[in-house]
C-alpha cells in the first residue's frame, strides 16, 4: 500500500505544453504497478468544467451524465467519443460511491479517477492531459493529495512537432480523425505556437519550488532516463521499477508508428535535421527567448527570409480567427480560456 510519510494518495496529473513529452511520461507511469494512467486525455478542466462549476452541486442525473461522459472519453478517446449513455449504468456506480460527499464536478472527477484506477487493479490514478498546465493552481487547491508533473521541452522541436502533427493520420495513427488533422493543420502558426509555449511555461513558473510540483525537462528524460525516472518516483513516494523504462515509442509527429519499445534518445536533436525554415526558428526564438534561456535552451543564429517573414505576420490574424472558430467546442467558457492563455 501507499506509504504515509509524504507519499501520495493521488491523483497524479501530467501537464505541459502540447508535444512536450506528456504522453511518454504517461506511459512511464502506467508501467508502475501502483499507478494507472488513463487511456486517453480527459480534458475535464476547460472542456467539461470551468472555475464557475467547481462548487456547483449536481442532481443525481446530472452527476451520472458527467461520469458517463468521462467514462466514454476514457474508453473511446476525446476525439472519437461516442454516445456516453452506454456508460450510464457504470456511471451510476461511480456516483453512488461518493456517499456523503457533495456531488460537485470536482468531487465526481476525483471519484471517477479513483474508480478507474481501482477497476484496473491499481491505487493511484494518473490523468495525462497537457492543457491542465493552465490549471495548476486550481488542481493543487482542489486536490490536496495530488501531485503534478510538468513536462518542459525546447520550444523549437515543439514547433516542429506541432507543424507535422496533422500528418499523424497517415503515419499509422489510425485513431487520429480527419477533422482533427484539419484542425491541427489550421492551428499551426509559428507565432501562436511560440506564444502558447510561453503561456505554458509562465503558468508553471510560480510553482517551480512547490513541494507537490515537479518540473521535468524532456531532454533530461531522454538522455538520462533512469536517473530522471528515479527522481520522479522519489517525488511520488513510490519505488522505482526498471520496467517503467520499457515504453512504446509511438506518439511522435516525425516518424511512422512503430511497435519498438524503450526511450529513444535520438529525439533530442531531431529538430536540427530539418523541417523548420530559418524564419520559423527566428520567430520562435524571438518570442520564447527569455524563457528558453531560463531552462537552458540556447538560441541559434539564423537568417530571416525577407519574403517569408511578412507572410507569417500578415497571415497571423486570419489563422487566429480560423483557429478560434475551430476550437470553440473545446472551450466551455471562452473568456476563461482566453484569460488563462493570455494572463
Short mmCIF file of C-alpha atoms in Angstrom, two decimals:
data_model
loop_
_atom_site.label_atom_id
_atom_site.label_comp_id
_atom_site.label_asym_id
_atom_site.label_seq_id
_atom_site.Cartn_x
_atom_site.Cartn_y
_atom_site.Cartn_z
CA UNK A 1 0.00 0.00 0.00
CA UNK A 2 0.95 3.65 -0.19
CA UNK A 3 3.30 4.95 2.46
CA UNK A 4 2.23 7.64 4.89
CA UNK A 5 5.49 9.61 5.12
CA UNK A 6 4.76 12.17 2.44
CA UNK A 7 3.86 9.65 -0.24
CA UNK A 8 0.86 10.42 -2.37
CA UNK A 9 -2.63 9.08 -2.28
CA UNK A 10 -3.16 10.61 -5.69
CA UNK A 11 -4.21 11.57 -8.19
CA UNK A 12 -1.20 12.40 -10.38
CA UNK A 13 -1.55 14.98 -13.15
CA UNK A 14 0.94 15.09 -16.02
CA UNK A 15 0.81 18.51 -17.65
CA UNK A 16 2.83 20.65 -20.04
CA UNK A 17 2.74 22.34 -23.38
CA UNK A 18 1.43 20.03 -26.09
CA UNK A 19 4.17 17.93 -27.77
CA UNK A 20 6.44 18.19 -24.71
CA UNK A 21 6.56 14.53 -23.72
CA UNK A 22 3.42 14.26 -21.60
CA UNK A 23 2.29 11.11 -23.44
CA UNK A 24 5.67 9.48 -22.88
CA UNK A 25 5.51 10.35 -19.19
CA UNK A 26 2.04 8.83 -19.02
CA UNK A 27 3.40 5.58 -20.47
CA UNK A 28 6.28 5.53 -17.99
CA UNK A 29 3.95 5.92 -15.03
CA UNK A 30 1.50 3.35 -16.41
CA UNK A 31 4.27 0.75 -16.19
CA UNK A 32 4.42 1.21 -12.42
CA UNK A 33 2.49 -1.49 -10.50
CA UNK A 34 0.70 1.12 -8.36
CA UNK A 35 -0.11 3.79 -10.95
CA UNK A 36 -2.79 3.67 -13.63
CA UNK A 37 -2.52 6.26 -16.39
CA UNK A 38 -5.89 6.70 -18.03
CA UNK A 39 -6.19 5.53 -21.61
CA UNK A 40 -6.84 8.97 -23.11
CA UNK A 41 -6.60 12.67 -22.31
CA UNK A 42 -9.80 13.64 -20.50
CA UNK A 43 -9.90 17.43 -20.96
CA UNK A 44 -12.01 17.74 -17.81
CA UNK A 45 -10.80 21.23 -16.97
CA UNK A 46 -11.90 23.82 -19.55
CA UNK A 47 -13.87 21.39 -21.73
CA UNK A 48 -16.23 19.82 -19.14
CA UNK A 49 -15.72 22.07 -16.12
CA UNK A 50 -14.76 25.70 -15.58
CA UNK A 51 -13.93 27.50 -12.35
CA UNK A 52 -17.54 28.59 -12.02
CA UNK A 53 -18.61 24.93 -11.83
CA UNK A 54 -16.26 23.83 -9.05
CA UNK A 55 -18.72 24.17 -6.18
CA UNK A 56 -21.97 23.61 -8.09
CA UNK A 57 -23.87 20.67 -6.63
CA UNK A 58 -25.32 18.48 -9.39
CA UNK A 59 -28.50 16.48 -9.29
CA UNK A 60 -28.09 12.71 -9.39
CA UNK A 61 -28.98 12.60 -13.10
CA UNK A 62 -26.56 15.44 -13.92
CA UNK A 63 -23.82 13.71 -11.96
CA UNK A 64 -24.42 10.43 -13.81
CA UNK A 65 -24.21 12.22 -17.16
CA UNK A 66 -20.86 13.78 -16.23
CA UNK A 67 -19.45 10.46 -15.00
CA UNK A 68 -20.72 8.72 -18.14
CA UNK A 69 -19.03 11.34 -20.32
CA UNK A 70 -15.74 10.78 -18.52
CA UNK A 71 -16.05 7.01 -18.87
CA UNK A 72 -16.83 7.45 -22.55
CA UNK A 73 -13.82 9.69 -23.22
CA UNK A 74 -11.51 7.32 -21.37
CA UNK A 75 -12.83 4.39 -23.42
CA UNK A 76 -13.16 5.95 -26.87
CA UNK A 77 -10.74 8.92 -26.72
CA UNK A 78 -11.54 12.62 -26.65
CA UNK A 79 -11.55 12.79 -30.45
CA UNK A 80 -13.76 9.80 -31.23
CA UNK A 81 -16.06 9.59 -28.22
CA UNK A 82 -19.42 8.02 -28.99
CA UNK A 83 -22.67 8.08 -27.02
CA UNK A 84 -21.94 8.43 -23.27
CA UNK A 85 -25.36 6.94 -22.47
CA UNK A 86 -23.97 3.43 -22.92
CA UNK A 87 -21.89 4.01 -19.79
CA UNK A 88 -24.81 5.22 -17.67
CA UNK A 89 -25.06 2.08 -15.55
CA UNK A 90 -21.38 2.13 -14.70
CA UNK A 91 -21.59 5.89 -14.11
CA UNK A 92 -24.30 5.31 -11.50
CA UNK A 93 -21.88 3.04 -9.65
CA UNK A 94 -19.32 5.84 -9.62
CA UNK A 95 -21.81 8.41 -8.34
CA UNK A 96 -23.25 6.15 -5.63
CA UNK A 97 -19.74 5.55 -4.31
CA UNK A 98 -19.44 9.27 -3.47
CA UNK A 99 -21.71 8.60 -0.49
CA UNK A 100 -21.84 11.60 1.88
CA UNK A 101 -19.72 13.98 -0.20
CA UNK A 102 -21.33 16.72 -2.29
CA UNK A 103 -21.90 15.83 -5.94
CA UNK A 104 -19.85 18.68 -7.37
CA UNK A 105 -17.97 18.22 -10.68
CA UNK A 106 -14.67 18.38 -8.77
CA UNK A 107 -15.67 15.55 -6.44
CA UNK A 108 -17.13 13.49 -9.29
CA UNK A 109 -13.93 13.84 -11.31
CA UNK A 110 -11.76 12.63 -8.43
CA UNK A 111 -14.11 9.74 -7.69
CA UNK A 112 -14.07 8.76 -11.35
CA UNK A 113 -10.26 8.76 -11.40
CA UNK A 114 -10.05 6.56 -8.31
CA UNK A 115 -12.76 4.24 -9.62
CA UNK A 116 -10.96 3.62 -12.93
CA UNK A 117 -7.61 3.04 -11.19
CA UNK A 118 -9.10 0.50 -8.78
CA UNK A 119 -11.01 -1.16 -11.62
CA UNK A 120 -7.63 -1.78 -13.25
CA UNK A 121 -6.09 -3.15 -10.08
CA UNK A 122 -4.05 -0.07 -9.12
CA UNK A 123 -4.21 2.50 -6.34
CA UNK A 124 -3.01 5.77 -7.87
CA UNK A 125 -4.82 7.34 -10.85
CA UNK A 126 -2.92 9.46 -13.35
CA UNK A 127 -4.52 11.86 -15.82
CA UNK A 128 -2.17 12.93 -18.61
CA UNK A 129 -3.79 15.99 -20.22
CA UNK A 130 -1.27 18.67 -21.29
CA UNK A 131 -3.77 21.54 -21.14
CA UNK A 132 -4.06 21.22 -17.36
CA UNK A 133 -0.82 23.22 -17.22
CA UNK A 134 -3.12 26.26 -17.19
CA UNK A 135 -4.96 24.88 -14.14
CA UNK A 136 -2.07 24.01 -11.81
CA UNK A 137 -3.19 26.42 -9.07
CA UNK A 138 -6.73 25.01 -9.21
CA UNK A 139 -5.55 21.40 -9.09
CA UNK A 140 -3.29 21.96 -6.10
CA UNK A 141 -6.11 23.65 -4.19
CA UNK A 142 -8.90 21.28 -5.18
CA UNK A 143 -6.96 18.05 -4.66
CA UNK A 144 -4.68 18.33 -1.60
CA UNK A 145 -3.30 14.80 -2.08
CA UNK A 146 -2.40 15.33 -5.72
CA UNK A 147 1.00 15.67 -7.37
CA UNK A 148 1.73 17.50 -10.64
CA UNK A 149 4.49 16.52 -13.07
CA UNK A 150 5.15 19.32 -15.52
CA UNK A 151 6.96 18.48 -18.77
CA UNK A 152 9.07 21.19 -20.42
CA UNK A 153 10.71 20.86 -23.83
CA UNK A 154 12.79 23.10 -26.09
CA UNK A 155 10.21 25.23 -28.00
CA UNK A 156 11.88 24.59 -31.39
CA UNK A 157 11.22 20.82 -31.50
CA UNK A 158 7.77 21.58 -30.05
CA UNK A 159 7.21 23.89 -33.02
CA UNK A 160 8.38 21.21 -35.47
CA UNK A 161 6.19 18.57 -33.86
CA UNK A 162 3.15 20.85 -33.98
CA UNK A 163 3.90 21.64 -37.61
CA UNK A 164 3.81 17.94 -38.51
CA UNK A 165 1.11 16.78 -36.12
CA UNK A 166 -1.59 16.95 -38.80
CA UNK A 167 0.19 14.16 -40.72
CA UNK A 168 -0.20 11.58 -37.95
CA UNK A 169 -3.31 10.09 -39.53
CA UNK A 170 -1.13 8.95 -42.46
CA UNK A 171 1.73 7.73 -40.29
CA UNK A 172 -0.02 4.75 -38.71
CA UNK A 173 -2.04 6.52 -36.00
CA UNK A 174 -5.46 5.24 -37.04
CA UNK A 175 -7.28 6.84 -34.09
CA UNK A 176 -6.37 10.33 -35.31
CA UNK A 177 -9.57 11.59 -37.05
CA UNK A 178 -9.52 13.51 -40.31
CA UNK A 179 -11.25 16.50 -38.73
CA UNK A 180 -8.53 16.62 -36.08
CA UNK A 181 -5.88 16.60 -38.81
CA UNK A 182 -7.60 19.56 -40.47
CA UNK A 183 -7.97 21.43 -37.18
CA UNK A 184 -4.33 20.82 -36.29
CA UNK A 185 -3.14 21.93 -39.71
CA UNK A 186 -5.07 25.19 -39.47
CA UNK A 187 -3.97 25.75 -35.88
CA UNK A 188 -0.30 25.80 -36.82
CA UNK A 189 1.46 29.14 -36.98
CA UNK A 190 4.97 29.74 -35.61
CA UNK A 191 3.89 32.83 -33.71
CA UNK A 192 0.85 31.33 -31.96
CA UNK A 193 2.63 28.06 -31.14
CA UNK A 194 5.52 30.02 -29.63
CA UNK A 195 3.15 32.22 -27.64
CA UNK A 196 1.37 29.15 -26.28
CA UNK A 197 4.73 27.70 -25.23
CA UNK A 198 5.38 30.93 -23.32
CA UNK A 199 1.95 30.74 -21.68
CA UNK A 200 2.58 27.17 -20.54
CA UNK A 201 5.98 27.97 -19.05
CA UNK A 202 4.69 31.11 -17.36
CA UNK A 203 1.86 29.08 -15.85
CA UNK A 204 4.25 26.74 -14.03
CA UNK A 205 6.84 29.36 -13.05
CA UNK A 206 5.12 30.30 -9.74
CA UNK A 207 5.12 26.62 -8.73
CA UNK A 208 8.64 25.50 -9.65
CA UNK A 209 9.55 25.25 -5.96
CA UNK A 210 6.23 23.84 -4.81
CA UNK A 211 6.56 20.52 -2.93
CA UNK A 212 3.76 18.95 -4.99
CA UNK A 213 5.00 20.10 -8.40
CA UNK A 214 7.94 18.51 -10.23
CA UNK A 215 9.39 20.06 -13.38
CA UNK A 216 10.90 17.51 -15.78
CA UNK A 217 12.82 18.51 -18.89
CA UNK A 218 12.02 16.29 -21.84
CA UNK A 219 15.66 16.29 -22.93
CA UNK A 220 16.89 15.09 -19.49
CA UNK A 221 14.34 12.30 -19.56
CA UNK A 222 15.68 11.11 -22.92
CA UNK A 223 19.39 11.37 -22.18
CA UNK A 224 19.48 10.19 -18.55
CA UNK A 225 16.28 8.18 -18.35
CA UNK A 226 16.85 6.04 -15.28
CA UNK A 227 18.12 8.91 -13.15
CA UNK A 228 15.12 11.06 -14.09
CA UNK A 229 12.56 8.31 -13.54
CA UNK A 230 14.08 7.53 -10.15
CA UNK A 231 13.76 11.23 -9.29
CA UNK A 232 10.10 11.11 -10.37
CA UNK A 233 9.48 8.03 -8.23
CA UNK A 234 11.06 9.77 -5.22
CA UNK A 235 8.78 12.74 -5.82
CA UNK A 236 5.73 10.48 -5.91
CA UNK A 237 6.89 8.42 -2.94
CA UNK A 238 6.87 5.11 -4.79
CA UNK A 239 9.55 2.55 -5.60
CA UNK A 240 11.40 2.61 -8.91
CA UNK A 241 10.93 -0.31 -11.31
CA UNK A 242 13.20 -0.91 -14.29
CA UNK A 243 10.13 -1.88 -16.31
CA UNK A 244 8.99 1.74 -16.23
CA UNK A 245 11.53 2.50 -18.97
CA UNK A 246 10.11 -0.17 -21.31
CA UNK A 247 7.58 2.07 -23.03
CA UNK A 248 6.18 2.14 -26.59
CA UNK A 249 7.90 4.63 -28.89
CA UNK A 250 4.70 5.71 -30.64
CA UNK A 251 3.46 9.28 -30.26
CA UNK A 252 5.95 11.18 -32.39
CA UNK A 253 4.78 13.51 -35.15
CA UNK A 254 8.02 12.99 -37.07
CA UNK A 255 8.09 9.29 -37.85
CA UNK A 256 5.70 6.46 -38.59
CA UNK A 257 4.09 4.41 -35.85
CA UNK A 258 6.36 1.68 -34.52
CA UNK A 259 5.98 -1.18 -32.07
CA UNK A 260 9.53 -0.63 -30.78
CA UNK A 261 9.92 -0.11 -27.05
CA UNK A 262 12.28 1.90 -24.89
CA UNK A 263 13.15 5.58 -24.57
CA UNK A 264 14.55 6.92 -27.84
CA UNK A 265 17.35 9.38 -27.00
CA UNK A 266 17.80 10.31 -30.69
CA UNK A 267 14.72 12.53 -30.48
CA UNK A 268 16.66 15.20 -28.56
CA UNK A 269 18.30 16.74 -31.62
CA UNK A 270 15.87 15.55 -34.30
CA UNK A 271 14.65 19.10 -34.98
CA UNK A 272 18.10 20.13 -36.21
CA UNK A 273 17.83 17.72 -39.16
CA UNK A 274 15.31 19.96 -40.91
CA UNK A 275 11.61 20.68 -41.06
CA UNK A 276 11.67 24.27 -39.79
CA UNK A 277 12.73 27.11 -42.04
CA UNK A 278 15.09 29.80 -40.66
CA UNK A 279 12.26 32.31 -40.30
CA UNK A 280 10.20 29.91 -38.17
CA UNK A 281 13.22 29.35 -35.93
CA UNK A 282 13.84 33.10 -35.73
CA UNK A 283 10.25 33.87 -34.72
CA UNK A 284 10.21 31.08 -32.16
CA UNK A 285 13.45 32.25 -30.56
CA UNK A 286 12.37 35.89 -30.65
CA UNK A 287 9.14 35.14 -28.80
CA UNK A 288 10.37 32.50 -26.34
CA UNK A 289 13.98 33.68 -25.93
CA UNK A 290 13.83 34.82 -22.30
CA UNK A 291 12.12 31.68 -21.01
CA UNK A 292 14.22 29.47 -23.30
CA UNK A 293 17.39 30.65 -21.61
CA UNK A 294 15.89 30.17 -18.15
CA UNK A 295 15.60 26.46 -18.87
CA UNK A 296 18.96 26.15 -20.60
CA UNK A 297 17.86 26.24 -24.24
CA UNK A 298 20.34 28.35 -26.20
CA UNK A 299 19.15 30.27 -29.28
CA UNK A 300 20.86 29.75 -32.62
CA UNK A 301 21.94 32.35 -35.12
CA UNK A 302 19.53 32.29 -38.04
CA UNK A 303 18.83 34.44 -41.08
CA UNK A 304 15.33 35.71 -41.73
CA UNK A 305 13.86 35.37 -45.20
CA UNK A 306 12.54 38.87 -46.04
CA UNK A 307 9.82 37.35 -48.25
CA UNK A 308 8.57 34.75 -45.77
CA UNK A 309 8.53 36.96 -42.64
CA UNK A 310 5.80 39.33 -43.94
CA UNK A 311 3.69 36.30 -44.87
CA UNK A 312 3.78 34.99 -41.30
CA UNK A 313 2.95 38.42 -39.91
CA UNK A 314 0.05 39.14 -42.28
CA UNK A 315 -1.41 35.63 -42.06
CA UNK A 316 -1.50 35.67 -38.26
CA UNK A 317 -4.92 37.39 -37.83
CA UNK A 318 -6.53 35.03 -40.33
CA UNK A 319 -5.02 31.98 -38.65
CA UNK A 320 -6.11 33.20 -35.23
CA UNK A 321 -9.70 33.69 -36.39
CA UNK A 322 -9.86 30.29 -38.07
CA UNK A 323 -8.32 28.56 -35.06
CA UNK A 324 -10.74 30.32 -32.73
CA UNK A 325 -13.73 29.10 -34.74
CA UNK A 326 -12.44 25.53 -34.94
CA UNK A 327 -11.71 25.39 -31.22
CA UNK A 328 -14.98 26.87 -29.96
CA UNK A 329 -16.40 23.48 -28.98
CA UNK A 330 -13.28 22.72 -26.94
CA UNK A 331 -13.91 25.61 -24.54
CA UNK A 332 -16.85 25.61 -22.15
CA UNK A 333 -16.11 29.22 -21.18
CA UNK A 334 -14.41 31.22 -23.92
CA UNK A 335 -13.50 34.22 -21.69
CA UNK A 336 -11.88 31.96 -19.10
CA UNK A 337 -9.94 30.01 -21.73
CA UNK A 338 -8.58 33.19 -23.29
CA UNK A 339 -7.75 34.72 -19.91
CA UNK A 340 -5.72 31.70 -18.82
CA UNK A 341 -3.69 31.76 -22.02
CA UNK A 342 -3.03 35.48 -22.06
CA UNK A 343 -2.82 36.35 -18.37
#
